[in-house]
Amino acid sequence: MRNSLLLTIFCWFVVQESIQKSSPEDDSYVAAVVEFKLTSDSSVALKEYVQYIKNAAEQNADIIVFPEMTLVRKLEVVKVPFHGLLREYPIPALHPELYDEPIVAISKAARDNKIYVVINVQEEMDCNNAPGEFCPKKKLYIFNTNVVFDRNGAVIDRYRKINLFGEWTRYPALKPELGLFDTDFGVRFGHFICFDLMFQVPAVQIVEKNNITNVILSTMWFSEMPYLTAVQIQESYAYSMNVNFLASGANNIAVGTAGSGIYSGRAGALISVMPGVPTTRLLVARVPKVPGKISGKYPGPIFDNPAETDSLLLIKDPSLLKRVSKIMTPGFQEINLVDKEVSCKITARISQRKGETAHYYRAFIQDRSNTYAKRKIGVAACAVVACKDNDINSCPYRFTKDEMNVEFEELRIEMTTYRHHYNKSLNCDDVVYFPISLRNNKFPLSPVNFTFVDSSQKGWEQNNFGRGRITYELKSRQNELISFGIWGRIYNKDVNAIRDISDEDRKKYIEIENTIYNAPNII
């Protein structure tokens, strides 16, 4: 009788274990990302991390992702000796005397809850004592680093941010190593950090070189209209690269950072948030291993409570003022714009409520560089953008719900542009185009509301003497659009920045970081 009871208890535990964990044979897995509100006390943040790891595991999540620089930041650092001590003692929870407290605590939480965990830290490496590390100089380096733990609490990967957004107190990765790790549920993940999303290495290379379909982003993203608000570009990246994308964002609305989600290729958002209030939210979704092959219902975008004030700062792209553009008018119109090697044909039918005050729309084209944090990047774009009035200085304009008096009955953009080119040395494309859209609720259009055909890709018949052609078209009437367009990254036109950082640059960045971590909603 006793043996029978023990066998029953043992079988119950086996069943519970199998329910919680996805396996290589399953056609999906459960992912969690955290939209994490910045706190001023790292010890409080660490306790919250541990609690959210537990909460995710209770919802059967196989993996949880946390945002950039919300655990260890400013003057706080940890050591991650991936090629040294962690080779011999890979589970910090079992050797707490050897590692910094945040690494030990997260290792223990991952181990206790049997879940993969991705965190971001500020890593210190002293090249006077760094066995196994690449050290060009005997000095102290500070990196922006992702650390990955498996279900046993072992550190299985470390990735150092390659493309720094300012961050003049830190160093980019000394070697451009990609972040990759395998799981016991049969999925290989790539991962990178925030501004990396804008660059060929790693954002494109990690997918195409390694033929992976699951990517992780840890970010503190400063949203910029009309092309680069957080959830907008996250969902667009998942669509264009046709990958599952797990994006975890830092929440600090006073300085303009918010936005997280879990996306599945061309199916769009399984779940996403773009909060206008200070908040921490755990997002959980079952993710198909084949991107876009979804079944059942998903939450999709989680909209703000109408009773809450939307206080998220959304900055504007200042370069719009320099772009070739043309004002749009009510009724049917066909607009043709040309800028260097790019041409746009925009066909639209716009209606306006009679007697109602209405905002305007302007068509834009771009074939030139944008500059971010001393990095010049190649951009080709065709877009329609909302403006408050007919003055280009009023673009873009996020109108209110009460101002939704203009509707696109039809809208089609046809872009003739640079075709895709495969970079054999990097094993990935030099050119990628993204369908971008932004509504006044801060979310993009669902893929069911548009068609996007990129005939500039390999294998498509080329036209116009080898040029590529892309079409982006509405499938339903829309009155919420702030922007709708094709945003292309022409990576082979990027100008690599020389790291010539002055004391003044460092001082200015420290001031920026002080603003970030001392914003009014930080407690």
Coordinates of C-alpha atoms in Angstrom, one line a residue:
M1 CA 0.0 0.0 0.0
R2 CA 2.8 2.4 1.0
N3 CA 4.7 1.6 -2.2
S4 CA 1.5 2.2 -4.3
L5 CA 1.1 5.6 -2.6
L6 CA 4.7 6.6 -3.2
L7 CA 4.3 5.6 -6.9
T8 CA 1.1 7.7 -7.2
I9 CA 2.9 10.7 -5.6
F10 CA 5.9 10.2 -7.9
C11 CA 3.7 10.0 -11.0
W12 CA 1.9 13.2 -9.9
F13 CA 5.2 15.1 -9.8
V14 CA 6.2 13.7 -13.2
V15 CA 2.9 14.9 -14.7
Q16 CA 3.3 18.3 -13.1
E17 CA 6.8 18.6 -14.5
S18 CA 5.7 17.6 -18.0
I19 CA 2.8 20.2 -17.8
Q20 CA 5.2 23.0 -16.9
K21 CA 8.0 22.3 -19.4
S22 CA 7.7 22.4 -23.1
S23 CA 9.6 19.7 -25.0
P24 CA 11.4 19.5 -28.3
E25 CA 8.4 17.5 -29.7
D26 CA 6.0 20.3 -28.8
D27 CA 5.0 22.7 -31.6
S28 CA 5.1 25.7 -29.3
Y29 CA 6.6 27.0 -26.0
V30 CA 5.6 29.5 -23.4
A31 CA 7.4 32.8 -23.2
A32 CA 7.3 35.7 -20.8
V33 CA 8.6 39.3 -21.0
V34 CA 8.5 42.0 -18.4
E35 CA 7.7 45.6 -19.0
F36 CA 9.6 46.8 -15.9
K37 CA 9.2 50.1 -14.2
L38 CA 12.5 51.7 -13.3
T39 CA 13.2 51.9 -9.6
S40 CA 15.9 53.9 -7.8
D41 CA 16.9 51.0 -5.4
S42 CA 18.6 48.0 -7.0
S43 CA 17.9 45.8 -4.1
V44 CA 14.2 46.4 -4.5
A45 CA 14.5 45.7 -8.3
L46 CA 16.3 42.4 -7.6
K47 CA 13.5 41.3 -5.3
E48 CA 10.9 42.2 -7.9
Y49 CA 12.9 40.3 -10.6
V50 CA 12.8 37.2 -8.4
Q51 CA 9.1 37.5 -7.8
Y52 CA 8.3 37.9 -11.5
I53 CA 10.5 34.8 -12.3
K54 CA 8.3 32.9 -9.9
N55 CA 5.1 34.4 -11.3
A56 CA 6.1 33.5 -14.9
A57 CA 7.0 29.9 -13.9
E58 CA 3.6 29.6 -12.2
Q59 CA 2.1 30.4 -15.7
N60 CA 4.2 27.6 -17.2
A61 CA 6.6 29.9 -18.9
D62 CA 9.7 28.2 -20.3
I63 CA 11.7 31.5 -20.6
I64 CA 11.4 35.0 -19.1
V65 CA 13.2 38.1 -20.4
F66 CA 13.9 41.3 -18.5
P67 CA 14.8 44.8 -19.9
E68 CA 18.0 46.7 -20.4
M69 CA 19.6 48.5 -17.4
T70 CA 16.8 48.1 -14.9
L71 CA 18.7 45.8 -12.5
V72 CA 22.3 47.1 -12.4
R73 CA 23.1 50.6 -13.7
K74 CA 24.9 53.8 -13.2
L75 CA 27.9 53.1 -10.8
E76 CA 26.8 49.5 -10.1
V77 CA 28.6 46.7 -11.8
V78 CA 28.9 42.9 -11.8
K79 CA 31.5 40.5 -13.1
V80 CA 30.5 37.8 -15.6
P81 CA 33.6 35.7 -16.1
F82 CA 32.1 33.6 -18.9
H83 CA 35.4 32.3 -20.2
G84 CA 37.0 31.9 -16.7
L85 CA 35.3 31.1 -13.4
L86 CA 31.9 30.2 -15.0
R87 CA 33.6 27.4 -16.9
E88 CA 34.4 25.6 -13.7
Y89 CA 31.5 26.8 -11.6
P90 CA 28.6 27.5 -14.0
I91 CA 25.9 27.7 -11.4
P92 CA 26.4 30.8 -9.2
A93 CA 23.6 29.7 -6.9
L94 CA 25.8 26.8 -5.7
H95 CA 28.8 29.0 -5.2
P96 CA 27.5 32.3 -3.9
E97 CA 30.9 33.3 -2.4
L98 CA 32.4 33.5 -6.0
Y99 CA 29.9 35.8 -7.6
D100 CA 28.1 39.2 -7.2
E101 CA 24.7 39.1 -5.5
P102 CA 22.5 39.8 -8.5
I103 CA 24.0 37.0 -10.5
V104 CA 23.6 34.6 -7.5
A105 CA 20.0 35.6 -6.8
I106 CA 18.9 35.3 -10.4
S107 CA 20.7 31.9 -10.7
K108 CA 18.9 30.7 -7.6
A109 CA 15.5 32.0 -8.9
A110 CA 16.0 30.3 -12.3
R111 CA 17.0 27.1 -10.5
D112 CA 14.2 27.1 -8.0
N113 CA 11.6 27.8 -10.7
K114 CA 13.1 25.7 -13.5
I115 CA 12.9 28.4 -16.1
Y116 CA 15.3 30.1 -18.5
V117 CA 16.0 33.7 -17.6
V118 CA 17.6 36.5 -19.6
I119 CA 18.7 39.6 -17.7
N120 CA 20.8 42.7 -18.6
V121 CA 23.6 44.1 -16.4
Q122 CA 26.4 46.6 -16.4
E123 CA 29.5 44.3 -16.5
E124 CA 33.0 45.1 -15.3
M125 CA 36.0 43.3 -16.7
D126 CA 39.5 44.0 -15.4
C127 CA 42.0 42.9 -18.1
N128 CA 44.7 42.7 -15.5
N129 CA 43.0 39.6 -14.3
A130 CA 40.7 38.2 -17.0
P131 CA 41.6 34.6 -17.9
G132 CA 40.2 33.4 -21.3
E133 CA 39.0 36.9 -22.3
F134 CA 40.0 39.0 -25.3
C135 CA 41.9 42.0 -23.8
P136 CA 43.4 44.4 -26.3
K137 CA 44.7 46.6 -23.3
K138 CA 45.4 45.9 -19.7
K139 CA 42.7 48.1 -18.4
L140 CA 39.2 48.2 -16.8
Y141 CA 36.3 47.8 -19.3
I142 CA 32.6 48.4 -18.6
F143 CA 30.0 46.7 -20.9
N144 CA 26.3 46.6 -21.4
T145 CA 25.7 42.9 -21.1
N146 CA 23.0 40.2 -21.4
V147 CA 23.3 37.1 -19.2
V148 CA 21.4 33.9 -19.8
F149 CA 20.6 31.3 -17.2
D150 CA 19.2 27.8 -17.9
R151 CA 16.6 25.9 -15.8
N152 CA 19.4 24.7 -13.4
G153 CA 20.6 28.2 -12.8
A154 CA 23.7 27.8 -14.9
V155 CA 25.0 30.8 -16.9
I156 CA 24.9 29.5 -20.5
D157 CA 25.5 32.7 -22.5
R158 CA 26.8 36.2 -22.3
Y159 CA 26.3 38.9 -24.9
R160 CA 27.9 42.3 -24.9
K161 CA 26.1 45.1 -26.7
I162 CA 27.9 46.0 -30.0
N163 CA 26.1 49.2 -30.9
L164 CA 26.0 51.7 -28.0
F165 CA 23.4 54.5 -28.0
G166 CA 25.8 57.1 -26.6
E167 CA 26.7 55.3 -23.4
W168 CA 30.1 56.9 -23.4
T169 CA 30.9 55.5 -20.0
R170 CA 30.8 52.0 -21.5
Y171 CA 32.7 50.1 -24.2
P172 CA 31.1 48.3 -27.1
A173 CA 31.9 44.6 -27.3
L174 CA 35.6 44.2 -28.0
K175 CA 34.8 41.5 -30.6
P176 CA 31.4 41.5 -32.4
E177 CA 30.3 38.1 -30.9
L178 CA 26.7 37.1 -31.4
G179 CA 24.4 36.1 -28.6
L180 CA 23.1 32.5 -29.1
F181 CA 21.9 29.7 -26.8
D182 CA 20.0 26.4 -27.1
T183 CA 17.2 25.2 -24.9
D184 CA 15.8 21.9 -23.7
F185 CA 12.6 22.6 -25.5
G186 CA 14.2 22.5 -28.9
V187 CA 14.5 26.2 -29.7
R188 CA 17.7 28.1 -30.4
F189 CA 17.5 31.8 -29.5
G190 CA 19.5 34.8 -30.6
H191 CA 19.6 37.9 -28.4
F192 CA 20.8 41.4 -28.5
I193 CA 20.3 44.8 -26.8
C194 CA 18.3 47.9 -27.7
F195 CA 20.2 50.0 -30.3
D196 CA 21.6 46.8 -31.8
L197 CA 18.1 46.4 -33.4
M198 CA 19.1 49.2 -35.9
F199 CA 22.1 47.5 -37.3
Q200 CA 23.0 44.7 -39.6
V201 CA 25.3 43.2 -37.0
P202 CA 23.7 41.7 -35.0
A203 CA 20.0 42.2 -35.9
V204 CA 20.1 40.7 -39.4
Q205 CA 23.2 38.6 -39.2
I206 CA 22.1 36.7 -36.2
V207 CA 18.9 35.5 -38.0
E208 CA 20.2 34.8 -41.5
K209 CA 23.7 33.5 -40.7
N210 CA 22.4 31.1 -38.1
N211 CA 19.1 30.3 -39.7
I212 CA 17.2 31.0 -36.4
T213 CA 13.6 32.0 -36.0
N214 CA 13.5 33.1 -32.3
V215 CA 15.1 36.3 -31.2
I216 CA 15.2 38.2 -27.8
L217 CA 15.5 41.9 -27.3
S218 CA 16.4 43.6 -23.9
T219 CA 15.8 47.3 -24.3
M220 CA 15.4 50.8 -22.9
W221 CA 13.9 52.3 -26.1
F222 CA 13.4 56.0 -26.5
S223 CA 10.4 56.1 -28.9
E224 CA 10.6 58.5 -31.9
M225 CA 7.7 59.2 -34.3
P226 CA 7.0 58.5 -37.1
Y227 CA 9.1 55.4 -37.7
L228 CA 10.7 54.3 -34.5
T229 CA 8.3 54.0 -31.6
A230 CA 9.0 50.9 -29.5
V231 CA 6.2 48.5 -30.2
Q232 CA 6.0 49.8 -33.8
I233 CA 9.6 48.8 -34.7
Q234 CA 9.5 45.6 -32.6
E235 CA 6.5 44.3 -34.5
S236 CA 7.9 45.4 -37.8
Y237 CA 11.2 43.7 -37.2
A238 CA 9.4 40.4 -36.3
Y239 CA 7.3 40.8 -39.5
S240 CA 10.2 41.5 -41.9
M241 CA 12.6 39.0 -40.5
N242 CA 9.8 36.5 -40.0
V243 CA 10.8 35.5 -36.5
N244 CA 9.3 35.1 -33.1
F245 CA 10.5 38.2 -31.2
L246 CA 10.5 38.5 -27.4
A247 CA 11.0 42.2 -26.5
S248 CA 11.3 43.4 -22.9
G249 CA 11.3 47.1 -22.4
A250 CA 12.2 49.4 -19.5
N251 CA 9.2 51.6 -18.3
N252 CA 10.2 55.2 -17.6
I253 CA 7.5 57.3 -19.3
A254 CA 8.8 60.7 -18.2
V255 CA 11.9 60.2 -20.5
G256 CA 10.0 58.3 -23.2
T257 CA 10.8 54.7 -22.6
A258 CA 8.0 52.1 -22.6
G259 CA 6.9 49.2 -24.8
S260 CA 7.2 45.4 -24.7
G261 CA 5.7 42.5 -26.5
I262 CA 5.8 38.9 -27.9
Y263 CA 5.4 38.8 -31.6
S264 CA 5.2 35.9 -34.1
G265 CA 6.4 36.7 -37.6
R266 CA 3.7 37.9 -39.9
A267 CA 0.9 37.1 -37.5
G268 CA 1.9 40.2 -35.5
A269 CA 1.6 40.7 -31.7
L270 CA 0.6 37.8 -29.6
I271 CA 0.7 40.2 -26.7
S272 CA 2.1 43.8 -26.4
V273 CA 1.9 46.9 -24.3
M274 CA 2.8 50.5 -24.9
P275 CA 1.8 52.1 -21.5
G276 CA 1.2 55.8 -20.9
V277 CA 1.6 55.3 -17.2
P278 CA 4.4 54.1 -14.9
T279 CA 3.8 50.3 -14.6
T280 CA 5.4 46.9 -14.4
R281 CA 3.6 44.2 -16.3
L282 CA 4.3 40.5 -16.9
L283 CA 3.3 39.4 -20.4
V284 CA 2.9 35.7 -21.1
A285 CA 2.0 34.0 -24.4
R286 CA 2.3 30.6 -26.0
V287 CA 4.6 31.0 -29.0
P288 CA 4.4 28.7 -32.1
K289 CA 7.8 27.3 -33.1
V290 CA 7.0 28.1 -36.7
P291 CA 6.6 32.0 -36.7
G292 CA 3.1 33.1 -37.7
K293 CA 1.6 29.6 -37.4
I294 CA -0.7 30.5 -34.6
S295 CA -3.9 28.8 -33.4
G296 CA -6.4 29.8 -30.8
K297 CA -6.9 33.3 -29.3
Y298 CA -4.2 35.7 -28.2
P299 CA -4.5 38.9 -26.2
G300 CA -2.8 41.0 -28.8
P301 CA -2.2 44.7 -27.9
I302 CA -3.3 45.6 -24.4
F303 CA -4.6 49.2 -24.6
D304 CA -4.4 51.8 -21.9
N305 CA -7.2 52.3 -19.5
P306 CA -9.2 55.3 -20.9
A307 CA -9.5 56.7 -17.3
E308 CA -5.7 57.0 -17.0
T309 CA -3.8 60.0 -18.4
D310 CA -1.3 59.1 -21.2
S311 CA 1.9 60.7 -20.1
L312 CA 4.4 58.8 -22.3
L313 CA 6.8 61.2 -24.0
L314 CA 7.1 60.6 -27.8
I315 CA 9.9 62.5 -29.4
K316 CA 9.9 63.5 -33.1
D317 CA 12.3 62.8 -35.9
P318 CA 14.0 66.2 -36.5
S319 CA 15.3 65.1 -39.9
L320 CA 11.8 65.2 -41.4
L321 CA 12.1 68.9 -41.9
K322 CA 14.9 68.2 -44.4
R323 CA 13.0 65.6 -46.4
V324 CA 11.3 66.0 -49.8
S325 CA 7.6 66.0 -49.1
K326 CA 4.2 67.1 -50.4
I327 CA 1.0 68.0 -48.6
M328 CA -2.0 65.8 -49.2
T329 CA -5.6 66.9 -49.7
P330 CA -9.0 65.4 -49.3
G331 CA -10.3 63.3 -52.2
F332 CA -8.4 61.0 -54.6
Q333 CA -4.8 61.8 -55.4
E334 CA -1.7 60.3 -56.9
I335 CA 1.6 61.7 -55.7
N336 CA 5.0 60.9 -57.2
L337 CA 8.2 61.8 -55.3
V338 CA 11.8 61.3 -56.1
D339 CA 14.9 61.5 -54.0
K340 CA 18.2 60.3 -55.5
E341 CA 17.8 56.6 -56.2
V342 CA 14.4 56.2 -54.5
S343 CA 11.0 57.0 -56.0
C344 CA 7.6 56.8 -54.3
K345 CA 4.1 56.6 -55.9
I346 CA 1.4 57.2 -53.4
T347 CA -2.2 56.6 -54.3
A348 CA -4.8 57.7 -51.7
R349 CA -8.4 58.5 -51.2
I350 CA -9.0 60.7 -48.2
S351 CA -12.4 61.7 -46.7
Q352 CA -13.1 64.3 -44.1
R353 CA -16.1 65.0 -41.9
K354 CA -17.9 68.0 -43.1
G355 CA -17.6 71.1 -40.9
E356 CA -15.1 69.4 -38.6
T357 CA -11.6 70.7 -37.9
A358 CA -9.1 68.2 -39.2
H359 CA -5.4 67.5 -39.2
Y360 CA -3.4 67.1 -42.4
Y361 CA -1.3 64.5 -44.0
R362 CA 2.0 64.9 -45.8
A363 CA 3.8 62.4 -48.1
F364 CA 7.6 62.0 -47.4
I365 CA 10.5 60.4 -49.2
Q366 CA 14.1 59.8 -48.1
D367 CA 17.3 58.5 -49.6
R368 CA 20.0 59.6 -47.3
S369 CA 21.5 59.2 -43.8
N370 CA 20.1 59.7 -40.4
T371 CA 22.5 60.2 -37.5
Y372 CA 22.0 58.6 -34.1
A373 CA 24.6 58.8 -31.3
K374 CA 27.4 59.8 -33.8
R375 CA 26.4 56.9 -36.1
K376 CA 25.3 57.7 -39.6
I377 CA 22.9 55.1 -40.9
G378 CA 21.6 54.6 -44.5
V379 CA 17.8 55.0 -44.8
A380 CA 15.4 54.8 -47.7
A381 CA 11.8 55.6 -46.9
C382 CA 8.4 56.4 -48.4
A383 CA 5.7 57.3 -45.9
V384 CA 2.5 59.2 -45.2
V385 CA 2.6 61.2 -41.9
A386 CA 0.0 63.1 -39.9
C387 CA 0.6 66.8 -39.3
K388 CA -1.3 69.3 -37.2
D389 CA -1.5 71.8 -40.1
N390 CA 0.0 72.3 -43.5
D391 CA 3.3 73.5 -42.1
I392 CA 6.0 70.8 -42.2
N393 CA 7.1 71.9 -38.8
S394 CA 3.9 70.4 -37.4
C395 CA 4.8 66.9 -38.5
P396 CA 4.4 64.3 -37.0
Y397 CA 1.3 65.0 -35.0
R398 CA -0.3 62.6 -32.6
F399 CA -3.9 63.7 -32.7
T400 CA -6.5 62.8 -30.1
K401 CA -9.4 60.5 -30.3
D402 CA -11.7 63.5 -30.6
E403 CA -9.8 64.8 -33.6
M404 CA -10.2 61.6 -35.7
N405 CA -12.1 63.4 -38.5
V406 CA -10.0 62.3 -41.4
E407 CA -10.2 58.8 -42.9
F408 CA -8.2 56.9 -45.5
E409 CA -10.6 55.1 -47.7
E410 CA -7.7 53.7 -49.6
L411 CA -3.9 54.1 -49.4
R412 CA -1.2 52.4 -51.4
I413 CA 2.5 53.1 -51.5
E414 CA 4.7 51.8 -54.3
M415 CA 8.4 52.3 -53.7
T416 CA 11.1 51.8 -56.3
T417 CA 14.4 51.4 -54.5
Y418 CA 17.6 49.5 -53.8
R419 CA 17.2 45.8 -54.2
H420 CA 18.4 43.3 -51.6
H421 CA 22.1 42.4 -51.8
Y422 CA 23.6 39.5 -50.0
N423 CA 26.8 40.2 -48.0
K424 CA 28.9 37.1 -48.4
S425 CA 31.4 38.0 -45.7
L426 CA 28.6 38.6 -43.1
N427 CA 26.3 35.9 -44.4
C428 CA 23.2 38.2 -44.4
D429 CA 21.4 40.9 -46.4
D430 CA 22.8 44.4 -46.8
V431 CA 19.2 45.8 -47.3
V432 CA 16.0 45.2 -45.3
Y433 CA 12.7 46.9 -45.6
F434 CA 10.1 47.3 -42.8
P435 CA 6.4 48.0 -43.1
I436 CA 5.8 50.6 -40.4
S437 CA 2.6 52.1 -39.1
L438 CA 1.6 54.0 -36.0
R439 CA -1.9 54.7 -34.8
N440 CA -2.8 57.4 -32.3
N441 CA -3.2 54.7 -29.6
K442 CA 0.6 54.1 -30.0
F443 CA 0.2 50.7 -31.6
P444 CA 0.9 49.7 -35.2
L445 CA -1.7 48.2 -37.5
S446 CA -2.4 44.5 -37.3
P447 CA -1.0 42.6 -40.3
V448 CA -4.6 41.6 -41.2
N449 CA -5.2 45.3 -42.1
F450 CA -2.4 45.6 -44.8
T451 CA -0.5 43.8 -47.5
F452 CA 3.2 44.2 -47.9
V453 CA 5.0 42.8 -51.0
D454 CA 8.8 43.1 -51.2
S455 CA 9.9 42.3 -54.8
S456 CA 13.3 43.6 -54.1
Q457 CA 14.2 40.3 -52.4
K458 CA 16.3 37.6 -54.0
G459 CA 14.3 35.3 -56.3
W460 CA 11.8 38.0 -57.4
E461 CA 11.8 39.3 -60.9
Q462 CA 13.6 42.7 -60.9
N463 CA 12.4 45.7 -62.8
N464 CA 13.6 49.2 -63.7
F465 CA 17.2 48.0 -64.5
G466 CA 17.7 45.9 -61.5
R467 CA 15.8 48.1 -59.0
G468 CA 13.6 46.6 -56.4
R469 CA 9.9 47.4 -56.0
I470 CA 7.9 47.3 -52.8
T471 CA 4.2 47.8 -52.3
Y472 CA 2.4 48.5 -49.0
E473 CA -1.3 48.9 -49.0
L474 CA -4.2 49.2 -46.6
K475 CA -6.9 46.5 -46.7
S476 CA -9.4 48.4 -44.6
R477 CA -10.4 52.0 -44.0
Q478 CA -8.4 53.8 -41.3
N479 CA -8.9 57.0 -39.3
E480 CA -6.2 56.5 -36.6
L481 CA -3.0 56.7 -38.7
I482 CA -0.1 58.9 -37.5
S483 CA 2.2 57.2 -40.0
F484 CA 2.1 54.5 -42.7
G485 CA 5.1 53.7 -44.8
I486 CA 8.1 51.7 -45.9
W487 CA 11.2 52.2 -43.9
G488 CA 14.3 50.7 -45.4
R489 CA 17.7 50.1 -43.8
I490 CA 20.5 50.4 -46.4
Y491 CA 23.2 48.9 -44.2
N492 CA 25.9 49.2 -46.8
K493 CA 25.5 53.0 -46.7
D494 CA 26.2 53.1 -43.0
V495 CA 29.2 55.1 -41.9
N496 CA 31.0 53.4 -39.0
A497 CA 31.7 55.9 -36.2
I498 CA 35.2 56.3 -34.8
R499 CA 35.2 55.9 -31.1
D500 CA 36.8 59.3 -30.3
I501 CA 35.0 60.1 -27.1
S502 CA 36.0 63.2 -25.2
D503 CA 35.6 64.0 -21.5
E504 CA 32.8 66.4 -22.4
D505 CA 31.0 63.5 -24.2
R506 CA 31.3 61.4 -21.0
K507 CA 30.1 64.3 -18.8
K508 CA 27.1 64.8 -21.0
Y509 CA 26.2 61.2 -21.0
I510 CA 26.4 61.0 -17.2
E511 CA 24.0 64.0 -17.1
I512 CA 21.6 62.1 -19.4
E513 CA 21.8 59.0 -17.2
N514 CA 21.2 61.1 -14.1
T515 CA 18.0 62.4 -15.8
I516 CA 16.9 58.8 -16.7
Y517 CA 17.4 57.4 -13.2
N518 CA 16.1 60.5 -11.4
A519 CA 12.9 61.0 -13.5
P520 CA 9.8 62.0 -11.5
N521 CA 8.2 58.6 -11.7
I522 CA 11.3 56.8 -10.3
I523 CA 10.8 55.9 -6.6

